[in-house]
């Protein structure tokens, strides 16, 4: 899981620097959102530091869909606009927590997720996510469940979601 | 997350013993499956050991639906019958791996999941799951997404699953 | 201690699958027992998961002799027959805990060891051991003490075990 | 070092929410800077998540003086203005790395520190710091060396800094 | 396993100080050795530091008998005299490594053990042991195997050590 | 940060042995002290053990100047003479703790530091330091602050230490 440490003698300040976060992500897609992740693959100086971050851009009514991070916790901050965020706790409660985050001045309100909870956001504009991992990973529920390659057997999904098989077939066709 | 350690002077052999795994779980439910979890709450001697396990019973055509374990890895073994297991890797590949596990003699074939991958099983009879955590947690996708309390806004789910809002309303009604 | 992670693009379902556990180990040896260990060397998908397992077969009156696992905790389950298990706590109490585990139906009773305690088992038939490590290691006391290569100086053992040197010489000859 | 986890049944969304980051810190002090730290003491939901953050405000020519974080790594982002940041590596190289970070649009350039390196910043306006710890701690060098209570013996500092004792006395008087 | 941290406001220098190591341990016992352990129970400031140490005194021909530390690694240094040290690696090699350590001037030669290996020492005079744990624990093999309370069934030991039951009975009587 | 483990088949006892600690370090330098560090680079057997040590020699009135260890805790023992030790806690208290350690017989008094606290020692003769890391690192404050390469901007230091710029220039010239 780790990466080799660069020889300290050939390290430069640029190994600890990343400038791509000022670029807006392209939100002209079906979800109206775009994640620019800065993990250890893009910023070598993060190696062994246990931390990384991401910029998320949103079109109006865009969505960063329900997902979990299998290897990290997350903090969310709004940099512009208003952010509607939520997460659901694990079994057997499945409690649903939400909050509206408003950028007030130059910095922001925030909401902190449970470790690897199911979470999603529907903000107006760019929030910032910070992770307790140099490579947090992400499982987007809808894509993993209905858009895997090859597809999951529709009988499995029919039973899991308690629906008619036509509904599952219809859902699988969207991905 | 941890528990207090019991005073070593008052510990007995029963603190390290659990006998409930021989009891079949009741599978007369909508999923046709039942999980009997033995974590640190049920077996005090597991405290700090980083390990726990579960028995899963299945009715014919039962299903342990797609889920993730936010705090642990998992190994699955078949104790009786045949087990169809699968898991999907994280973004952006969403690769789908499956295997049919057959109980051959007294012990079994097995399949090991990725850390916190989305996974599910459709076995004929009781498999055994082992976890790398004294309290692994579980997020059942369908319940967390469509059955949370209170429900997630249907606009969010409509966009995430790329479907008509009636489909989302229909899905939410199943839970 | 770790292994390199395989390139995710060339991973297949077989990297997470192991089928050898259905084969009985050969117990026609002086201890009347046989351990089939499934660690990360045999099942590559266990890498970084912090978990592994073993099947132990026994002849009648066989024994898995006193040992410790230097890098992992252990849970034991009986798959067939009856298992007499015990462990001794560390200094200065040296308390001795035992339990008889009986396979009742398809699954089993269990006993959980302290981290790296001295432990042993005398079961009738195949128990299953699960470890909180992908490579738990094992130190079999009798072999390490009396059967090392080269042998430990008999003066050291004479004093440690508080016996006549002839007894130590006799013990060393058994290995 | 840890905190007790709150009973999950009485947790509310506010346990995961903090709104004070939009308030500018008062920079009318001798350093012209102000740190607003949001650690687990202020945001209970951070408990066990291994992450926290801070807002730093600066007066023109203000300074967040040389310091180390004994229990965490750090990422810095500029939210407004321009930030001059630097850090020195450990013995025996003592290499000095610097970078000027410019806020370009809504988000920012960034620089990542070594684990617990000596570091400092001289920005124009509010940068944001993120830590790989729920309670990273901070040792401000000048205060710890010359402003401790009681003061360090001036002979020790005279030798450490290789200066006349009057210089040390003069430095100690500033704190 | 952890201890509560003392309130930082009431901590004093004495919480970080221990002066008992200058006292020789009483070696007038059957092993001719004495261990003075300084762990977190005796030196509160060690809490969370992951380190502890011990002084071992020896009578001529004394012995610190074969043992393992279930929760820590160890370094050994000779402070006076000459030390004969050894350790055996885990299965299946059971390789035996030894070294004679000689105190040369004010400090010493040293030997480092494997994590939780079986190890022992036969020094002339006081060596110093350092552990990578605030509470390393110790399992003295002979005592745990032949001197537990209640005793281990002699059939188990007869088979493990491959000897006549009279030899086991004789060994158990020594403890 | 880790090192590769050597093939167990080619390991010898010398991989776990280091004999250089009996050699006095040369203290004929401006600080009158000399650190002989035995970390994983010098003693391969320390790999993954989480422990290392150092001998520190002192000329009369020598000093091991204020420093922090970014990756490890420390215990100090006096092997000869008398040792004056101190450390300062982190913000905002900056409490200063000191103790005089006297070698009484063959072993010693000791003092334990906080994790990564600012600490220093002014002993008469060789103390021994033990670390909870195979490679603890060290940041010597005076060298990092006033002797880095290239030098830190004197405006930064003038403000941090609240002094006239001539004093900073004078301090930087000493290194």
Coordinates of C-alpha atoms in Angstrom, one line a residue, chain A:
Chain A
X1 CA 0.0 0.0 0.0
X2 CA 2.9 2.3 0.7
X3 CA 5.2 4.0 -1.8
X4 CA 9.0 4.1 -1.7
X5 CA 10.4 7.2 -0.2
X6 CA 12.4 9.4 -2.6
X7 CA 16.1 9.8 -1.7
X8 CA 16.2 12.8 0.6
X9 CA 19.2 14.2 -1.3
X10 CA 17.2 14.7 -4.5
X11 CA 14.0 16.0 -3.0
X12 CA 13.0 19.6 -4.0
X13 CA 10.4 22.0 -2.8
X14 CA 8.2 21.0 -5.8
X15 CA 7.8 17.5 -4.4
X16 CA 5.7 19.1 -1.6
X17 CA 3.8 21.5 -3.9
X18 CA 0.6 21.1 -6.0
X19 CA -1.0 23.9 -7.9
X20 CA -3.8 22.3 -9.8
X21 CA -6.5 23.0 -7.2
X22 CA -7.3 26.4 -8.6
X23 CA -8.7 24.8 -11.8
X24 CA -12.4 24.2 -11.9
X25 CA -13.4 20.6 -12.7
X26 CA -15.7 20.0 -15.7
X27 CA -19.2 19.5 -14.4
X28 CA -20.9 18.9 -17.7
X29 CA -21.7 15.3 -17.0
X30 CA -24.7 13.4 -15.9
X31 CA -24.1 14.0 -12.2
X32 CA -23.2 17.7 -12.5
X33 CA -20.1 17.3 -10.3
X34 CA -16.4 16.7 -10.6
X35 CA -13.8 15.5 -8.1
X36 CA -10.2 16.6 -8.4
X37 CA -8.3 14.4 -6.0
X38 CA -4.8 15.2 -4.7
X39 CA -3.5 12.0 -3.3
X40 CA 0.0 10.6 -3.0
X41 CA 0.1 9.7 -6.8
X42 CA -0.2 13.4 -7.6
X43 CA 1.8 15.0 -4.7
X44 CA 4.8 12.7 -3.8
X45 CA 5.4 14.6 -0.6
X46 CA 2.2 13.2 0.9
X47 CA 3.9 9.8 1.2
X48 CA 3.6 8.4 4.8
X49 CA 1.8 11.6 6.0
X50 CA -1.6 10.0 6.3
X51 CA -3.4 13.0 4.7
X52 CA -4.8 14.1 1.3
X53 CA -7.5 16.3 -0.1
X54 CA -9.9 16.9 -3.0
X55 CA -11.7 19.7 -4.7
X56 CA -15.3 19.0 -5.7
X57 CA -17.0 21.3 -8.3
X58 CA -20.8 21.3 -8.8
X59 CA -23.1 22.5 -11.6
X60 CA -26.4 23.9 -10.2
X61 CA -28.3 20.9 -8.8
X62 CA -25.2 18.7 -9.3
X63 CA -24.5 15.8 -7.0
X64 CA -21.5 13.9 -5.5
X65 CA -23.5 10.6 -5.2
X66 CA -23.6 8.3 -2.2
X67 CA -20.2 6.8 -1.6
X68 CA -17.9 5.4 1.1
X69 CA -14.1 5.8 1.5
X70 CA -12.8 2.4 2.4
X71 CA -9.4 3.7 3.8
X72 CA -10.0 7.1 5.3
X73 CA -12.2 9.6 7.2
X74 CA -13.3 12.9 5.6
X75 CA -13.9 16.5 6.5
X76 CA -15.9 18.8 4.2
X77 CA -15.6 22.6 3.9
X78 CA -17.5 24.9 1.6
X79 CA -15.4 27.4 -0.3
X80 CA -18.2 28.9 -2.3
X81 CA -22.0 28.8 -2.2
X82 CA -24.2 26.5 -0.1
X83 CA -23.7 22.8 0.5
X84 CA -26.3 20.2 1.5
X85 CA -24.5 17.2 3.0
X86 CA -25.6 14.0 4.6
X87 CA -24.5 10.7 5.9
X88 CA -26.1 7.5 7.1
X89 CA -24.7 5.5 10.0
X90 CA -24.0 1.7 9.9
X91 CA -26.4 -1.1 10.8
X92 CA -28.7 -1.5 12.4
X93 CA -29.7 2.1 13.1
X94 CA -29.1 3.5 9.6
X95 CA -29.6 7.0 11.1
X96 CA -29.5 9.8 8.5
X97 CA -27.7 13.1 9.5
X98 CA -27.8 16.2 7.3
X99 CA -26.6 19.7 7.5
X100 CA -26.6 22.8 5.2
X101 CA -23.2 24.4 5.0
X102 CA -23.0 28.0 4.0
X103 CA -19.9 29.8 2.9
X104 CA -19.9 32.9 5.1
X105 CA -16.7 34.8 4.4
X106 CA -13.4 33.5 3.1
X107 CA -13.6 30.2 4.9
X108 CA -16.5 28.0 5.9
X109 CA -18.7 25.9 7.9
X110 CA -17.9 22.2 7.9
X111 CA -19.2 18.8 8.6
X112 CA -17.2 15.7 9.6
X113 CA -18.2 12.2 8.6
X114 CA -18.0 9.0 10.5
X115 CA -15.2 6.7 9.5
X116 CA -16.1 5.2 6.1
X117 CA -19.8 6.1 6.5
X118 CA -22.0 6.2 3.5
X119 CA -22.1 9.9 2.6
X120 CA -22.9 12.3 -0.2
X121 CA -23.1 16.0 -0.9
X122 CA -25.3 18.3 -3.0
X123 CA -23.6 21.6 -2.9
X124 CA -24.0 24.7 -5.1
X125 CA -20.3 25.2 -5.6
X126 CA -16.8 24.0 -4.8
X127 CA -16.4 22.3 -1.4
X128 CA -13.1 21.0 -0.2
X129 CA -12.7 17.5 1.2
X130 CA -9.8 16.4 3.4
X131 CA -8.9 12.8 4.1
X132 CA -7.1 11.0 6.9
X133 CA -5.2 8.9 4.3
X134 CA -2.7 9.5 1.5
X135 CA -4.9 7.3 -0.7
X136 CA -8.5 7.1 0.7
X137 CA -10.2 5.2 -2.2
X138 CA -13.9 5.7 -3.0
X139 CA -16.8 3.4 -3.6
X140 CA -19.7 5.1 -5.4
X141 CA -22.7 3.1 -4.5
X142 CA -24.8 3.4 -7.6
X143 CA -21.8 2.7 -9.9
X144 CA -20.6 -0.3 -7.8
X145 CA -24.0 -1.8 -7.5
X146 CA -25.6 -1.2 -10.9
X147 CA -22.6 -0.3 -13.1
X148 CA -19.9 -2.9 -12.3
X149 CA -18.1 -4.8 -15.0
X150 CA -19.4 -7.5 -15.5
X151 CA -22.8 -6.6 -14.1
X152 CA -24.0 -8.2 -10.9
X153 CA -26.6 -10.9 -11.4
X154 CA -30.0 -9.2 -11.5
X155 CA -31.5 -11.8 -9.2
X156 CA -29.1 -10.7 -6.5
X157 CA -30.1 -7.1 -6.9
X158 CA -33.7 -7.8 -7.2
X159 CA -33.7 -9.4 -3.8
X160 CA -31.3 -6.9 -2.2
X161 CA -33.5 -3.9 -3.3
X162 CA -36.8 -5.8 -2.9
X163 CA -38.0 -4.8 -6.3
X164 CA -39.3 -6.2 -9.6
X165 CA -36.5 -7.5 -11.8
X166 CA -37.6 -5.0 -14.5
X167 CA -36.6 -2.2 -12.1
X168 CA -33.2 -3.7 -11.7
X169 CA -32.7 -4.1 -15.4
X170 CA -33.8 -0.5 -15.9
X171 CA -31.3 0.7 -13.2
X172 CA -28.5 -1.3 -14.7
X173 CA -29.1 0.2 -18.1
X174 CA -28.4 3.7 -16.7
X175 CA -24.7 2.9 -16.1

